Coordinates of C-alpha atoms and ligand atoms in Angstrom, one line a residue:
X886 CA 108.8 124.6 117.4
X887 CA 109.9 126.2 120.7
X888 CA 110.6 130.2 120.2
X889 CA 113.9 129.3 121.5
X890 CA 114.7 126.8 119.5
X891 CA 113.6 128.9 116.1
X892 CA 116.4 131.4 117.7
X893 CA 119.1 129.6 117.7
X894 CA 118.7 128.9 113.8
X895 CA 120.2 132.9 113.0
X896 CA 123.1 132.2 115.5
X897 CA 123.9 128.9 113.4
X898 CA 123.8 130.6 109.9
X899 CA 126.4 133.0 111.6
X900 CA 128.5 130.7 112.9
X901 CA 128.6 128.7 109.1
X902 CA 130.0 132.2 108.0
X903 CA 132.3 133.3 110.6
X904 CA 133.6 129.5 111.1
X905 CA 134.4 129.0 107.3
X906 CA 131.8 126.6 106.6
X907 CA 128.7 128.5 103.9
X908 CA 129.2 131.9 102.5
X909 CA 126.7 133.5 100.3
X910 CA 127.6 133.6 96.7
X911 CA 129.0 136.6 95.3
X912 CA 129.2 138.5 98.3
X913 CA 130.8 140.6 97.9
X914 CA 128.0 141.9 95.1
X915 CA 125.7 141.2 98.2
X916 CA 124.9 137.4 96.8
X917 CA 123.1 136.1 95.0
X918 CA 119.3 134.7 96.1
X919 CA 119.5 131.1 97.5
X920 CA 122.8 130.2 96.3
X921 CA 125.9 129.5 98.4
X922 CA 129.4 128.8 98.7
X923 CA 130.9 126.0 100.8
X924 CA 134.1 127.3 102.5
X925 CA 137.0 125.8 103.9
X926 CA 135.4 123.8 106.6
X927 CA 132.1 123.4 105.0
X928 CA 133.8 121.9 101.6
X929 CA 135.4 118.9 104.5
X930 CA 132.0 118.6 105.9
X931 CA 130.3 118.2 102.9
X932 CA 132.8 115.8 100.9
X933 CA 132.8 113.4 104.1
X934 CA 128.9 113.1 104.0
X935 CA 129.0 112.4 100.3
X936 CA 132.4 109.7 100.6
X937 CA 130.4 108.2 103.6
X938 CA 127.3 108.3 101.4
X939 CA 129.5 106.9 98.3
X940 CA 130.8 103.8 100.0
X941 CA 127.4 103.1 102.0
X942 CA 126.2 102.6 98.5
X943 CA 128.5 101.1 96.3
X944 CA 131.1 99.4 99.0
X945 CA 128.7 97.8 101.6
X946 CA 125.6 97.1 98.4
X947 CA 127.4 94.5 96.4
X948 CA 125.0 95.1 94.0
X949 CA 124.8 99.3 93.5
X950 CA 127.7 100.7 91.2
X951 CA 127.6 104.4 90.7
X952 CA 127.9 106.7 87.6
X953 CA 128.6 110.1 87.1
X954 CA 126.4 111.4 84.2
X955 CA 126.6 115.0 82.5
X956 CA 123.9 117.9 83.6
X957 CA 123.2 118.7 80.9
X958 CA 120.8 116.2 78.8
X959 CA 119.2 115.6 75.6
X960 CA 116.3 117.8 75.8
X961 CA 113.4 114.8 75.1
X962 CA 115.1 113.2 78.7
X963 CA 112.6 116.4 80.2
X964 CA 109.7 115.0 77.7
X965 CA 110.2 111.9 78.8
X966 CA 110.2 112.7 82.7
X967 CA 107.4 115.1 82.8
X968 CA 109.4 117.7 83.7
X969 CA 108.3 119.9 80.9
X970 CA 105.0 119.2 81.3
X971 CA 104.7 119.5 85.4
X972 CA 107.3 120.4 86.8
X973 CA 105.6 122.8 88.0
X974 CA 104.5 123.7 91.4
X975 CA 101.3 126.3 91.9
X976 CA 102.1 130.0 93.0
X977 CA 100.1 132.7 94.6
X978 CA 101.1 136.3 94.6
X979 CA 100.4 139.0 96.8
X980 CA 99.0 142.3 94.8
X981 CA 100.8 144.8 97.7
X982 CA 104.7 143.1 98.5
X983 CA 104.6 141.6 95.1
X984 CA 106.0 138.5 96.8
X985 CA 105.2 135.4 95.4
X986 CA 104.1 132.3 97.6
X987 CA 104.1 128.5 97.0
X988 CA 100.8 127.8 97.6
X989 CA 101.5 124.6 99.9
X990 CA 104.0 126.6 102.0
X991 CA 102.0 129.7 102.1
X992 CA 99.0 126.7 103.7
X993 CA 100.9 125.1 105.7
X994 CA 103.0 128.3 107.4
X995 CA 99.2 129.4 108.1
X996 CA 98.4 125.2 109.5
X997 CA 101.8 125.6 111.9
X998 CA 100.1 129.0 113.0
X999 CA 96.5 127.5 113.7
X1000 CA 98.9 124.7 115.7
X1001 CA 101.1 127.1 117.9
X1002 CA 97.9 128.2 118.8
X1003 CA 96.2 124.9 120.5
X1004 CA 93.9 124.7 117.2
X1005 CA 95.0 121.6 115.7
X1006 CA 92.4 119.7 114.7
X1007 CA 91.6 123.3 112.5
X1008 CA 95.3 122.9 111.1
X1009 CA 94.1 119.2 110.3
X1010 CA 91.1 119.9 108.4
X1011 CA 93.1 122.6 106.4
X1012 CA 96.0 120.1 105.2
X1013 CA 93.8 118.1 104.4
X1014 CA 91.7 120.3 102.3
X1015 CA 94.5 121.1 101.0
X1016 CA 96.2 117.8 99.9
X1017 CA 92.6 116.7 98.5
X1018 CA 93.1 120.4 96.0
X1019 CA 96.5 119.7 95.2
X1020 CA 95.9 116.1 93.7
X1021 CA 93.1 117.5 91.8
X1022 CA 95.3 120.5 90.7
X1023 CA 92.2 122.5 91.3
X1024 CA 93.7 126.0 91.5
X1025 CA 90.8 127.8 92.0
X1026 CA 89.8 125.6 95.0
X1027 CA 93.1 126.7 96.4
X1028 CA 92.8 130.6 96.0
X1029 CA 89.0 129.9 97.3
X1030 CA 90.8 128.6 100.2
X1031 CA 93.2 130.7 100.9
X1032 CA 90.8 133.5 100.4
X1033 CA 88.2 132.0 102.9
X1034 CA 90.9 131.4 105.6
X1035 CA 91.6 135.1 105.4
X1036 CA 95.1 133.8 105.0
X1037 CA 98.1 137.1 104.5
X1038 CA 100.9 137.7 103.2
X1039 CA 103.1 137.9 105.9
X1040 CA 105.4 140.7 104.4
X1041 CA 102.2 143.5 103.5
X1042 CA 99.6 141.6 106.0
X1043 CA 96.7 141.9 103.0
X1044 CA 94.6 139.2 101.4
X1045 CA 95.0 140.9 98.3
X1046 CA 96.0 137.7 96.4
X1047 CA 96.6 137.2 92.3
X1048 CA 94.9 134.1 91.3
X1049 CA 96.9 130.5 91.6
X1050 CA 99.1 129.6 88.4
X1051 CA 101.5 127.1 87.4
X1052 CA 105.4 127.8 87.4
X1053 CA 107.9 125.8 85.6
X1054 CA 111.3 125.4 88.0
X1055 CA 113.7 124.0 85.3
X1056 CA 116.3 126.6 84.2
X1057 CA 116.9 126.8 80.6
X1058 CA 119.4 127.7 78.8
X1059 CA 121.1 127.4 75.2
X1060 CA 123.3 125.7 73.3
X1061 CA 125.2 126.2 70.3
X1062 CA 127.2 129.4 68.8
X1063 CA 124.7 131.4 66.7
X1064 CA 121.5 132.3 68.7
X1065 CA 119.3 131.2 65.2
X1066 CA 120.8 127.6 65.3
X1067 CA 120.7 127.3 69.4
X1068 CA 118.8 124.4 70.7
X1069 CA 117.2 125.3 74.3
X1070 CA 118.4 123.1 76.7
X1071 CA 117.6 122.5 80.4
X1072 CA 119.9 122.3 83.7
X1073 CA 118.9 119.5 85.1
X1074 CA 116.3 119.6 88.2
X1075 CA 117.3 115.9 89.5
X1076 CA 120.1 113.5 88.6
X1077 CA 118.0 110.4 88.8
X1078 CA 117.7 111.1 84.8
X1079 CA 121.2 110.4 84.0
X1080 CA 120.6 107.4 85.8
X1081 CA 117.7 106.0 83.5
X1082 CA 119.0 106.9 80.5
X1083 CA 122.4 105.0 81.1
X1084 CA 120.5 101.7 83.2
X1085 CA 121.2 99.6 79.9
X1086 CA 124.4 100.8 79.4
X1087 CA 125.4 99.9 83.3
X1088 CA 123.3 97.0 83.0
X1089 CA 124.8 95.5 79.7
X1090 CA 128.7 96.5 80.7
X1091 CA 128.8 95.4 84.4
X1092 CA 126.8 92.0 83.7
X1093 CA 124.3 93.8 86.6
X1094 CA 121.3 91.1 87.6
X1095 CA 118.3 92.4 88.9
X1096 CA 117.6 93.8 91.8
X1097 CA 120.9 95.7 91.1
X1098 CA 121.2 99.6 92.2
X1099 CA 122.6 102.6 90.2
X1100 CA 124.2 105.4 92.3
X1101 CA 124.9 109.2 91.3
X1102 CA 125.9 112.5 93.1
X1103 CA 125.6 115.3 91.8
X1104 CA 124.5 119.1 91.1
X1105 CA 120.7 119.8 90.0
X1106 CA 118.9 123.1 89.7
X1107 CA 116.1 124.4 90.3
X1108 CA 114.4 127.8 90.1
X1109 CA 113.3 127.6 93.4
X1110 CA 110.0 130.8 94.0
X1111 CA 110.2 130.7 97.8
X1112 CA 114.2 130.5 98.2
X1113 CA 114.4 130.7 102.1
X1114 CA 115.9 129.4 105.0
X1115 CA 119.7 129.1 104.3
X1116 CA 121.2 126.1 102.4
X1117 CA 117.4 123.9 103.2
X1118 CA 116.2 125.4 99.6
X1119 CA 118.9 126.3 97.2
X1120 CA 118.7 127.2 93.4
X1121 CA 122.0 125.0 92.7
X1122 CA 122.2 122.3 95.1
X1123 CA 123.6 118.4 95.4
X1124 CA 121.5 115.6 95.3
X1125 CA 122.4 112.0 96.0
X1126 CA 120.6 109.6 94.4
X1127 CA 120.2 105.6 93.9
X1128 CA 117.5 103.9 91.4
X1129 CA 117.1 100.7 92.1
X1130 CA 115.9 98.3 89.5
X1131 CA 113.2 95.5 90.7
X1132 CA 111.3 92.4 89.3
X1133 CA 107.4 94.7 88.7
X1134 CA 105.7 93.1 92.1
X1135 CA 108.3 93.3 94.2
X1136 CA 109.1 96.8 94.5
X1137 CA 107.1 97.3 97.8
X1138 CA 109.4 94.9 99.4
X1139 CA 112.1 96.9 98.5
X1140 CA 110.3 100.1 99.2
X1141 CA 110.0 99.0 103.0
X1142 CA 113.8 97.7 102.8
X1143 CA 115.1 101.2 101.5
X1144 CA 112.6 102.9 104.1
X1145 CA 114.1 101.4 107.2
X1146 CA 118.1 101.1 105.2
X1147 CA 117.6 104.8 105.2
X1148 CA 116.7 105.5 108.1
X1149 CA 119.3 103.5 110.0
X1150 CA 121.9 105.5 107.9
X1151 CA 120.9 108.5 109.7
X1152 CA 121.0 107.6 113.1
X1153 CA 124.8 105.4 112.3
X1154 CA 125.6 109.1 111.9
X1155 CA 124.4 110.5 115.3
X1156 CA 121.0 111.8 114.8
X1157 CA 119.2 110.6 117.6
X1158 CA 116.2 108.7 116.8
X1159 CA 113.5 111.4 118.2
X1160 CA 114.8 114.2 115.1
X1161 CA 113.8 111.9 113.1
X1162 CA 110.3 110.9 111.3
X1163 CA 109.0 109.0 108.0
X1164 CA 106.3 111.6 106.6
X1165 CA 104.0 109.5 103.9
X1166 CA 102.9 111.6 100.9
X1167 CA 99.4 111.7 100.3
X1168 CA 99.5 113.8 97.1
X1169 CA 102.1 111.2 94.9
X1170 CA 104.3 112.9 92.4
X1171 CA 103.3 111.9 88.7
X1172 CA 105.6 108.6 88.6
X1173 CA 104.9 107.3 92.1
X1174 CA 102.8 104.4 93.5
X1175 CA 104.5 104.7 97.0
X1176 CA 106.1 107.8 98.6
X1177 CA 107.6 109.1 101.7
X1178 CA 110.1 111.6 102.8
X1179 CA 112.5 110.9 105.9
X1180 CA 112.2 114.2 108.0
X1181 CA 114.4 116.2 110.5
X1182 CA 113.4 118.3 113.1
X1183 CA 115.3 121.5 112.1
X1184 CA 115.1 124.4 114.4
X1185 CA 112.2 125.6 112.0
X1186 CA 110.4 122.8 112.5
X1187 CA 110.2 119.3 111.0
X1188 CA 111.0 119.2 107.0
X1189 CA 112.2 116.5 104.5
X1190 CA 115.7 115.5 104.0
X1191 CA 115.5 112.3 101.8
X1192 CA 112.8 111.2 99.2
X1193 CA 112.0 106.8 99.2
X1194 CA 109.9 107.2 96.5
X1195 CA 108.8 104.2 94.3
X1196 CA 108.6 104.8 90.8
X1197 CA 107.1 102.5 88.8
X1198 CA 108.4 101.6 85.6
X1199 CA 107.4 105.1 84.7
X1200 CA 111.0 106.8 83.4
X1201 CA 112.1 103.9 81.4
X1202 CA 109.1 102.7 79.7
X1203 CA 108.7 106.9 78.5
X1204 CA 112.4 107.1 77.8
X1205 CA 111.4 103.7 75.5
X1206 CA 108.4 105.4 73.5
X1207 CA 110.1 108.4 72.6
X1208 CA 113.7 107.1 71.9
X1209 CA 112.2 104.1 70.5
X1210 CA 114.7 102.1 72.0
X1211 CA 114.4 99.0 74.1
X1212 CA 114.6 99.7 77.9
X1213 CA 114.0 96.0 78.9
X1214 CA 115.6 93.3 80.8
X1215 CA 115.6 89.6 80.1
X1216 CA 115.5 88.0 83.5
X1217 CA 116.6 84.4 82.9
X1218 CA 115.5 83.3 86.7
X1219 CA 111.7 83.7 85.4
X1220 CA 113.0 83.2 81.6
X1221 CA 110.8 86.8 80.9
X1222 CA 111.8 90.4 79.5
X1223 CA 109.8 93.3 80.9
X1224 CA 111.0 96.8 82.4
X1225 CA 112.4 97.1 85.3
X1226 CA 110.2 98.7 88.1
X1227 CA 112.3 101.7 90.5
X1228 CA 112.7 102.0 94.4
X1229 CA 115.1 105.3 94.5
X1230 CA 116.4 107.0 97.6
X1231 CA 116.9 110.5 97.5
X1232 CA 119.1 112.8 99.4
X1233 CA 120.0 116.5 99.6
X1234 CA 123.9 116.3 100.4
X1235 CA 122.8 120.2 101.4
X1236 CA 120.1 119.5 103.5
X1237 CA 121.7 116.8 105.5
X1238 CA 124.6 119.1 106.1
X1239 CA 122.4 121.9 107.4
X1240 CA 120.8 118.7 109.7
X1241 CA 124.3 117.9 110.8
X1242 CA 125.1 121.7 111.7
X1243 CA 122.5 122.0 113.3
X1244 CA 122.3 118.7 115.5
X1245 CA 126.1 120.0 116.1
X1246 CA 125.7 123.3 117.2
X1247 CA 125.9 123.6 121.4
X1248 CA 126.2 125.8 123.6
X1249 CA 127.5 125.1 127.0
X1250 CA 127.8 127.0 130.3
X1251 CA 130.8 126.0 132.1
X1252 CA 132.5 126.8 135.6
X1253 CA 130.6 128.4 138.6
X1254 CA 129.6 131.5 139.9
X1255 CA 131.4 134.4 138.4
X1256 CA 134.2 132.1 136.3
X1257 CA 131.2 130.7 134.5
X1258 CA 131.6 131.2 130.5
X1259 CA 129.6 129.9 127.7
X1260 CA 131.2 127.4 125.9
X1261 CA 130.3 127.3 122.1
X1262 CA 131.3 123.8 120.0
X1263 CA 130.0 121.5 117.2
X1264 CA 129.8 118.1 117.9
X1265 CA 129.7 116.5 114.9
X1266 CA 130.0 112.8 114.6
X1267 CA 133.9 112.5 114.0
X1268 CA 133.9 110.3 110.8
X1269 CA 132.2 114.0 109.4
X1270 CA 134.1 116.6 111.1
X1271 CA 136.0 118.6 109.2
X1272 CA 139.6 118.4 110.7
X1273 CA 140.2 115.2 113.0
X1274 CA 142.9 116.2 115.1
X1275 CA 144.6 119.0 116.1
X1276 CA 148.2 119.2 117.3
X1277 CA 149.8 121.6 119.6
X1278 CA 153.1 122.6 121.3
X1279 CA 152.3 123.7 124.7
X1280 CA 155.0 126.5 124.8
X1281 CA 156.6 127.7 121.3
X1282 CA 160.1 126.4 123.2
X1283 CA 162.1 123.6 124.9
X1284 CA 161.9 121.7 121.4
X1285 CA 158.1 121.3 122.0
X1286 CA 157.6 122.9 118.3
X1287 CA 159.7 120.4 117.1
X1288 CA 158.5 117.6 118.7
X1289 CA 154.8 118.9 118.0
X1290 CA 155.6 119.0 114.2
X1291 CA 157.0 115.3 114.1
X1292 CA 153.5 114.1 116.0
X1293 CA 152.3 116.3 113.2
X1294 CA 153.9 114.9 110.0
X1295 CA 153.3 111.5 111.3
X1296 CA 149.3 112.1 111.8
X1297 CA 148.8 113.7 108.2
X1298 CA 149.6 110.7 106.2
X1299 CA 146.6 109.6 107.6
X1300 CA 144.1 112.6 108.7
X1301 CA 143.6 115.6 107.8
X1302 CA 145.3 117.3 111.1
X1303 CA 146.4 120.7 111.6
X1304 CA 149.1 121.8 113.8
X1305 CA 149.0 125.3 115.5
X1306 CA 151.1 127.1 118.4
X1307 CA 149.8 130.7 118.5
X1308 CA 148.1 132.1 121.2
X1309 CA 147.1 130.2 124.7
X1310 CA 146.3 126.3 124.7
X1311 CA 142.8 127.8 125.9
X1312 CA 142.2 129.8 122.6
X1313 CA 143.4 127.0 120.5
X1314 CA 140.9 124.8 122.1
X1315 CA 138.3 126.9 121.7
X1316 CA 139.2 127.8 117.6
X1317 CA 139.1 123.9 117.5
X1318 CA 135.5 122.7 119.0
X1319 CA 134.5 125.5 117.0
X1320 CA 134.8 123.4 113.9
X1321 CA 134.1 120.2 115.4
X1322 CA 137.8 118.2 115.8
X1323 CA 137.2 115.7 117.8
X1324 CA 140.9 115.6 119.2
X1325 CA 143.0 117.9 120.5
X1326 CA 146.9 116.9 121.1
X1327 CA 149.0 118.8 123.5
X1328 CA 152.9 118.1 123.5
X1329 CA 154.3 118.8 127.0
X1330 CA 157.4 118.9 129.0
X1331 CA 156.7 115.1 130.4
X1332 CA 156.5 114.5 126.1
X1333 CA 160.1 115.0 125.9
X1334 CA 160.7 112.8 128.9
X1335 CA 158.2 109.8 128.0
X1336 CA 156.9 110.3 124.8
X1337 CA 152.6 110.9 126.3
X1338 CA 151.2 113.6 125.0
X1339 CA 147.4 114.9 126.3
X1340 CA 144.5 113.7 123.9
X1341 CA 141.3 116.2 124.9
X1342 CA 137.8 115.1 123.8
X1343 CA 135.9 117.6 122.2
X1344 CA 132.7 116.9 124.2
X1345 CA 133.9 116.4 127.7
X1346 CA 136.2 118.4 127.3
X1347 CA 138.3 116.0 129.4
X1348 CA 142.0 115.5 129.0
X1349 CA 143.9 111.8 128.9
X1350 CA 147.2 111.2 128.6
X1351 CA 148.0 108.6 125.6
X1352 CA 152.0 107.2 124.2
X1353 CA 152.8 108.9 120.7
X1354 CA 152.4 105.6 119.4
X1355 CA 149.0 105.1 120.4
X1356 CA 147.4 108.0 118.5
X1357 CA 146.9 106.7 115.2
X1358 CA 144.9 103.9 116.5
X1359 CA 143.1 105.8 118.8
X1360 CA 142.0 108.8 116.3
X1361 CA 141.4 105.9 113.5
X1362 CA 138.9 104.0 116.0
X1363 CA 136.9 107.4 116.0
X1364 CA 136.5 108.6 112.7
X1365 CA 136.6 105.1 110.5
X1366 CA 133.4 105.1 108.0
X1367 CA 133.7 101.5 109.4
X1368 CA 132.0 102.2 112.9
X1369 CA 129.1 103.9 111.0
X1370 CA 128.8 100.8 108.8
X1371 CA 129.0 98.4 111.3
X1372 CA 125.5 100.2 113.0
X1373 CA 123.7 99.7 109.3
Ligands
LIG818 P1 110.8 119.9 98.7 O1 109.4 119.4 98.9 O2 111.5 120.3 99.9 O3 110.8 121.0 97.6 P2 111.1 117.8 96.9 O4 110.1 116.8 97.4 O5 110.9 118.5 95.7 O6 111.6 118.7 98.1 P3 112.8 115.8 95.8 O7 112.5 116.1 94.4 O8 112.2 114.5 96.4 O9 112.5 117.0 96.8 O10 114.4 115.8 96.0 C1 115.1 114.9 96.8 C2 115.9 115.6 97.8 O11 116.7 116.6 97.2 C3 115.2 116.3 98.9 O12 114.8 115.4 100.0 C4 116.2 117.3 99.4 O13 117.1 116.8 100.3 C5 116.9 117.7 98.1 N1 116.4 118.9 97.6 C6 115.3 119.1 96.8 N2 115.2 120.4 96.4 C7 116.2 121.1 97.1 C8 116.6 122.4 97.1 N3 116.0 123.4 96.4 N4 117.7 122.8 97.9 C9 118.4 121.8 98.5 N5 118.0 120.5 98.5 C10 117.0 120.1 97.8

């Protein structure tokens, strides 16, 4: 991570505020720790990711249909996961700042720090120390480790650690009216749940052969210890999720399909190959017999944004013991019943926005010597961007307005389009790349004469003029979810 680069991560959380896309929650109460609000712009941002996401899964998969299951669950469906059990992740906390660490992040902020400074192979030997503790879930090996590296809390600077314990990150909460006849209940910390515990009912009502795919997106909560770095780790985020149910034995096939499906999804959206990594886990979550996480290079660094992980037949053969109810298919190619084994893919809808802003974000210098200005614009793939087009009278007379407004009303039935005429056409340019529209449409004198209008790109800031009835054609060619699926 270049210092500069780490810089321009504070000047992109400011520009999510000031540009209407994340506020913190509550604010005005000063917020509340690692949860946000998605505003104006971020709320078109975000729904486009998860439509694109939607139709990626059940319009181009013949063979994923999607569900949208309640958060909150029959308590067992946390038995039955493991979630009550371990889901847990091992905390450290420092006696002076009374900050508590994860004890991965608080190794691995210390490994990027032994790498910034040219001692990698150091950084090496301690991940991998590390990895080897964590699969044995030998906490005191990790506090000997941290103690022995002399690694400190970056808030107090001591080494004056508590030992390593286990924290549960499921919220609980209660239902029912009187407190003596309330059942605790959890929020749930992943949707994939909701997703196993319906698989017969999908299966059974949409006639579903296997290898057939259930989609879901939706909220899941997690009481996150180390809540940092803007909307990367929230309390209350969105996941997008899709199990996909396999003949046992073939799941590694699908496990390399959904690897490289995945990834391609991505880059269809703009992310240019070199932001983008596969990171194999060496320490495989309770259900797993394959992992990986597809990873971004944020300005922090590079961190996961999607899960592939494959899960066995782990979730439905425990959801079978303790509902005592059959989770099985009969195949009828192989004339055999067994339980299905799981490939999922598993997506932040948060995290990927945070990739896209960031990828997005630009700044420009412009013009020469002393007419040189900085030009500031997110260039968000247009299929994504928040508004699509914007249209503008180039003076507010001469029946431009009017004109503007027809071009306008015309445009809306099929984008979401905004027409302004306040202020210079330099300043409505500017508010515009500021929010990532693609398009800007200026209606002219020569309008009223010929019916052209100007269409600016966003990027190149370069100006064309295009016939009124050329526009819808032109904007739809950009921003159709058909020219991301035709790069899958
Ligand atoms: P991490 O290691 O970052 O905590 P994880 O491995 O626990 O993530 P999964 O359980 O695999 O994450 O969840 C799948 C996806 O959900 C992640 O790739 C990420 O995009 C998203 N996600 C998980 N936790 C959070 C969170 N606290 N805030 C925002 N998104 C999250």
């Amino acid at each position: 991570m270049s210092i500069e680069n780490a810089g321009i991560f504070p000047k992109i959380i400011a520009h999510a505020k000031e540009y209407g896309f994340v506020f913190p929650s509550s604010e005005i109460y000063d917020g509340l720790q690692a949860v946000y609000d998605y505003g104006q712009n971020g709320v078109e941002l975000k729904n486009n990711l998860k439509l694109l996401w939607w139709k990626t899964m059940t319009q181009i998969h013949e063979n994923i249909v999607g569900i949208d299951a309640a958060i909150f669950m029959h308590p067992n469906t946390w038995v039955a996961s493991g979630h009550v059990a371990s889901f847990n992740d091992p905390m450290i906390d420092n006696k002076d700042s009374k900050k508590r660490y994860r004890v991965d992040h608080l190794i691995e902020s210390y490994a990027e720090q032994l790498e910034s400074e040219g001692k990698s192979d150091k950084a090496k030997a301690v991940l991998e120390k590390m990895n080897h503790l964590l699969v044995l879930e030998d906490f005191e090996g990790l506090y000997q480790l941290i103690v022995n590296e002399g690694i400190k809390c970056p808030l107090s600077g001591t080494a004056n650690w508590t030992e390593v314990r286990q924290f549960n990150l499921m919220f609980a909460t209660q239902v029912g009216s009187v407190a003596e006849e309330a059942n605790t209940i959890y929020l749930r910390p992943e949707t994939a749940q909701g997703i196993f515990v319906n698989f017969l009912n999908v299966q059974k009502t949409g006639r579903m052969k296997i290898p057939f795919g259930i989609a879901q997106i939706g909220k899941a909560f997690r009481n996150e210890i180390v809540a940092r770095q803007f909307i990367f780790r929230m309390r209350e985020f969105e996941q997008m999720e899709m199990q996909f149910f396999v003949r046992p034995g073939t799941e590694m096939e699908w496990y390399h399909y959904w690897k490289e499906t995945r990834m391609k999804w991505h880059r269809a959206l703009g992310i240019p190959e070199h932001k983008l990594r596969y990171h194999d886990h060496e320490k495989l979550a309770h259900y797993a017999n394959a992992a990986l996480d597809i990873e971004f290079e944020f300005p922090f660094g590079f961190r996961e944004i999607e899960g592939i992980h494959s899960r066995t037949d782990f979730d439905l053969r425990n959801h079978q013991e303790l509902s005592k109810k059959k989770m099985q298919y009969f195949d009828n190619e192989i004339n055999q019943s067994y339980i299905p084994y799981v490939v999922e893919t598993s997506v932040g809808a948060d995290r990927i926005f945070l990739m896209h802003l960031c990828h997005a974000y630009t700044e420009e210098l412009t013009g020469e010597g002393e007419n040189q200005k900085e030009r500031v614009y997110l260039k968000l793939h247009p299929a994504i961007a928040p508004v699509k087009a914007a249209i503008f009278p180039l003076t507010k007379k001469d029946g431009l307005p009017e004109k503007a407004e027809k071009v306008y009303k015309d445009l809306k039935t099929e984008f979401r389009v905004v027409y302004e005429e306040k202020d210079s056409i330099g300043k409505r340019y500017t508010r515009q790349d500021l929010i990532g529209t693609p398009f800007c449409i200026t209606i002219d004198h020569q309008t009223l004469e010929d019916d052209t209008v100007t269409i600016r790109d966003r990027d190149t800031a370069l100006q064309r003029r295009l016939p009124i009835h050329a526009l819808k054609e032109e904007i739809g060619q950009a921003v159709a979810f058909a020219r991301v699926f035709e790069k899958l």
